[in-house]
Coordinates of C-alpha atoms in Angstrom, one line a residue:
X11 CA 0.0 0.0 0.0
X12 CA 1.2 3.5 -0.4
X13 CA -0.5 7.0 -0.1
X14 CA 1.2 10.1 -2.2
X15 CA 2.7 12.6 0.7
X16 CA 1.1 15.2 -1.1
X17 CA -2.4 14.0 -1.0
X18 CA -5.2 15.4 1.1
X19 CA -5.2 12.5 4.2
X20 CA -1.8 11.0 3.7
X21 CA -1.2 7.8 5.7
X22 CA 1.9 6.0 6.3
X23 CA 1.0 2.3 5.1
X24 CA 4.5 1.0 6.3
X25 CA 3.0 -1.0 9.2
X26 CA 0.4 -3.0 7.6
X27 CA 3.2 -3.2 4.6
X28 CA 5.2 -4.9 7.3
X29 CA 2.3 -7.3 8.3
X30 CA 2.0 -8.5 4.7
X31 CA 5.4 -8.9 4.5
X32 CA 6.0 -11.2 7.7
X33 CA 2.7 -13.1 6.7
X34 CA 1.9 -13.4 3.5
X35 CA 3.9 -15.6 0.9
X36 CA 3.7 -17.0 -2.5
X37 CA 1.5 -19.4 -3.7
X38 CA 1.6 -22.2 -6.3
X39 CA -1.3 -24.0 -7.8
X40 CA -0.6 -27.3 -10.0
X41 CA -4.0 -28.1 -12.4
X42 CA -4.4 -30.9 -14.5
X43 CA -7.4 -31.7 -16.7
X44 CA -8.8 -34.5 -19.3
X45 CA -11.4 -34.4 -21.9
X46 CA -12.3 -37.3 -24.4
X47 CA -15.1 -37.2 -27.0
X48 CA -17.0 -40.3 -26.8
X49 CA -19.1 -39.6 -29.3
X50 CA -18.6 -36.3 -32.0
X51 CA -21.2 -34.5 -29.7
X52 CA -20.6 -35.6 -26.2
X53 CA -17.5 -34.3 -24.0
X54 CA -16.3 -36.2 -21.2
X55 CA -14.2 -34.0 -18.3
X56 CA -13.0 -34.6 -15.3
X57 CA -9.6 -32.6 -13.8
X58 CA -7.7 -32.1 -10.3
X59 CA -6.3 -28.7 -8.6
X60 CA -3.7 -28.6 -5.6
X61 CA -3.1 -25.1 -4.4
X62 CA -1.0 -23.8 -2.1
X63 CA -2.0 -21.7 0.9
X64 CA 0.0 -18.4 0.4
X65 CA -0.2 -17.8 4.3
X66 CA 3.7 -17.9 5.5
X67 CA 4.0 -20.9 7.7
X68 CA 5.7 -20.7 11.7
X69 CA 5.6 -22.8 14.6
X70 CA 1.9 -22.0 15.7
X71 CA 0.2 -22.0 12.3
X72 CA 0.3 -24.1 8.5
X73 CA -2.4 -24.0 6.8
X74 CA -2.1 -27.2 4.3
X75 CA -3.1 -27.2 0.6
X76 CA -6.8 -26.8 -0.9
X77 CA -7.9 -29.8 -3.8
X78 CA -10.1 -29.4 -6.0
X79 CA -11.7 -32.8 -8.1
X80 CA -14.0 -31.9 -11.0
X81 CA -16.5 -33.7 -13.2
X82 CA -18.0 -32.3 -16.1
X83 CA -20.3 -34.2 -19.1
X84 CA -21.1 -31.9 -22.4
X85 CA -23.3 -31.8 -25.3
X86 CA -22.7 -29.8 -28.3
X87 CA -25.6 -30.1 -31.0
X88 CA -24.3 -30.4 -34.8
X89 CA -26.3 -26.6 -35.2
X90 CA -25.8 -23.8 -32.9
X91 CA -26.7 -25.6 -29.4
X92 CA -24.5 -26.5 -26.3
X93 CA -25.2 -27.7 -22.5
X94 CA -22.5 -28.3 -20.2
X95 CA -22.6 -30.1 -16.4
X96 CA -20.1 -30.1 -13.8
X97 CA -19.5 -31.3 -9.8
X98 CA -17.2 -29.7 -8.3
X99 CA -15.8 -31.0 -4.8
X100 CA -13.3 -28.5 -3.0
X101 CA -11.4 -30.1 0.0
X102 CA -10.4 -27.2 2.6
X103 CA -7.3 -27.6 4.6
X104 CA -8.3 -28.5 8.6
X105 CA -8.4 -25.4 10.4
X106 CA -8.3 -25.2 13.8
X107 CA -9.9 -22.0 15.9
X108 CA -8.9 -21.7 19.5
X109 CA -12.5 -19.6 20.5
X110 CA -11.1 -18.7 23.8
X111 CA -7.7 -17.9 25.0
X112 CA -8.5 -17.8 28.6
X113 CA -9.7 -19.4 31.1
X114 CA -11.5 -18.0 34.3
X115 CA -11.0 -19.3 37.3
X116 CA -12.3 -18.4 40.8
X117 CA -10.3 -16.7 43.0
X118 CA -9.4 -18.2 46.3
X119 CA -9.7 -15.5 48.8
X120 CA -12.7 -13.4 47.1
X121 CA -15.1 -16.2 45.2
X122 CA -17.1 -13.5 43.6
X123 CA -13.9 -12.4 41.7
X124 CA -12.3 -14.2 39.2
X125 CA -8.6 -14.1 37.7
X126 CA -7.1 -15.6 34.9
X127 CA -5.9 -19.1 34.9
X128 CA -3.7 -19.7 32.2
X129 CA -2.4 -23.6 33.7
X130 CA -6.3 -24.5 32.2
X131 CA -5.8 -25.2 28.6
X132 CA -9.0 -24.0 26.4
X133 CA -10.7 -26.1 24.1
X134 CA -9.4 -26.1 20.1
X135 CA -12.2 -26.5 17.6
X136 CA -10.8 -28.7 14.4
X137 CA -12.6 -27.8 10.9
X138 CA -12.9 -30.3 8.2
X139 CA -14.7 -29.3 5.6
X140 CA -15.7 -30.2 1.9
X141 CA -17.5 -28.5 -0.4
X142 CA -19.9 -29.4 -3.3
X143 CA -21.0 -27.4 -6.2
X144 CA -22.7 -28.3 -9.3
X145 CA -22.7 -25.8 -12.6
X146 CA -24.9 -25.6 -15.6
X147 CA -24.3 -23.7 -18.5
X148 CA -26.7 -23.8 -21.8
X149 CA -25.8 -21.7 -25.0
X150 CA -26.3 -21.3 -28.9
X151 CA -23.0 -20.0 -31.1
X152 CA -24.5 -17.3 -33.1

């Protein structure tokens, strides 16, 4: 980010310039994809993505790669028509969220005050997810 010195509400960007810096990398992505004709109007499809996260990795956080597995089936009339369906399934990287960062704890000599007990380790939440989409496109070449 930058902001010209001579504009009206200069900011100095250099911090979060820093931030992006320190925590954001490069990221690679490696596709590979099929199609046969099975007949001269039908289109078979199927392909694979593996991406890479971009986040820079340290000791408390990677973040693994996302894949991606495609389907697809098409129809392409001898005249101006064409249909095309694909599934899509994405497979996220498990997160993990850590909701709370502390734990409360009564206080011996005073029970209606509390203090933080930082011995008590706080539950972690672990993420798997998948997702699904399907697409549909229908056209005529004119």
């Amino acid at each position: 980010y930058s902001s010209d010195e001579y504009d009206f509400g200069y900011y100095d960007f250099s911090q979060q310039n820093d931030n992006i810096r320190a925590y954001l990398g490069e990221s690679n992505a490696l596709r590979i994809g099929v199609e046969l004709k099975a007949l001269p109007a039908i289109a078979v499809r199927t392909g694979y993505v593996i991406q890479g996260s971009g986040v820079v990795p340290d000791d408390t956080y990677y973040e693994g790669p996302k894949q991606t597995v495609s389907f697809g089936l098409g129809y392409s009339s001898p005249g101006s028509f064409y249909a095309d369906f694909a599934l899509r399934f994405r497979f996220m990287p498990t997160e993990f969220l850590i909701p709370y960062s502390y734990y409360y704890a009564p206080d011996a000599s005073n029970p209606y005050y509390k203090v933080i007990d930082d011995s008590i380790l706080t539950p972690e939440i672990s993420i798997d997810s998948t997702v699904a989409d399907a697409f549909v496109t229908v056209g005529w070449r004119f």
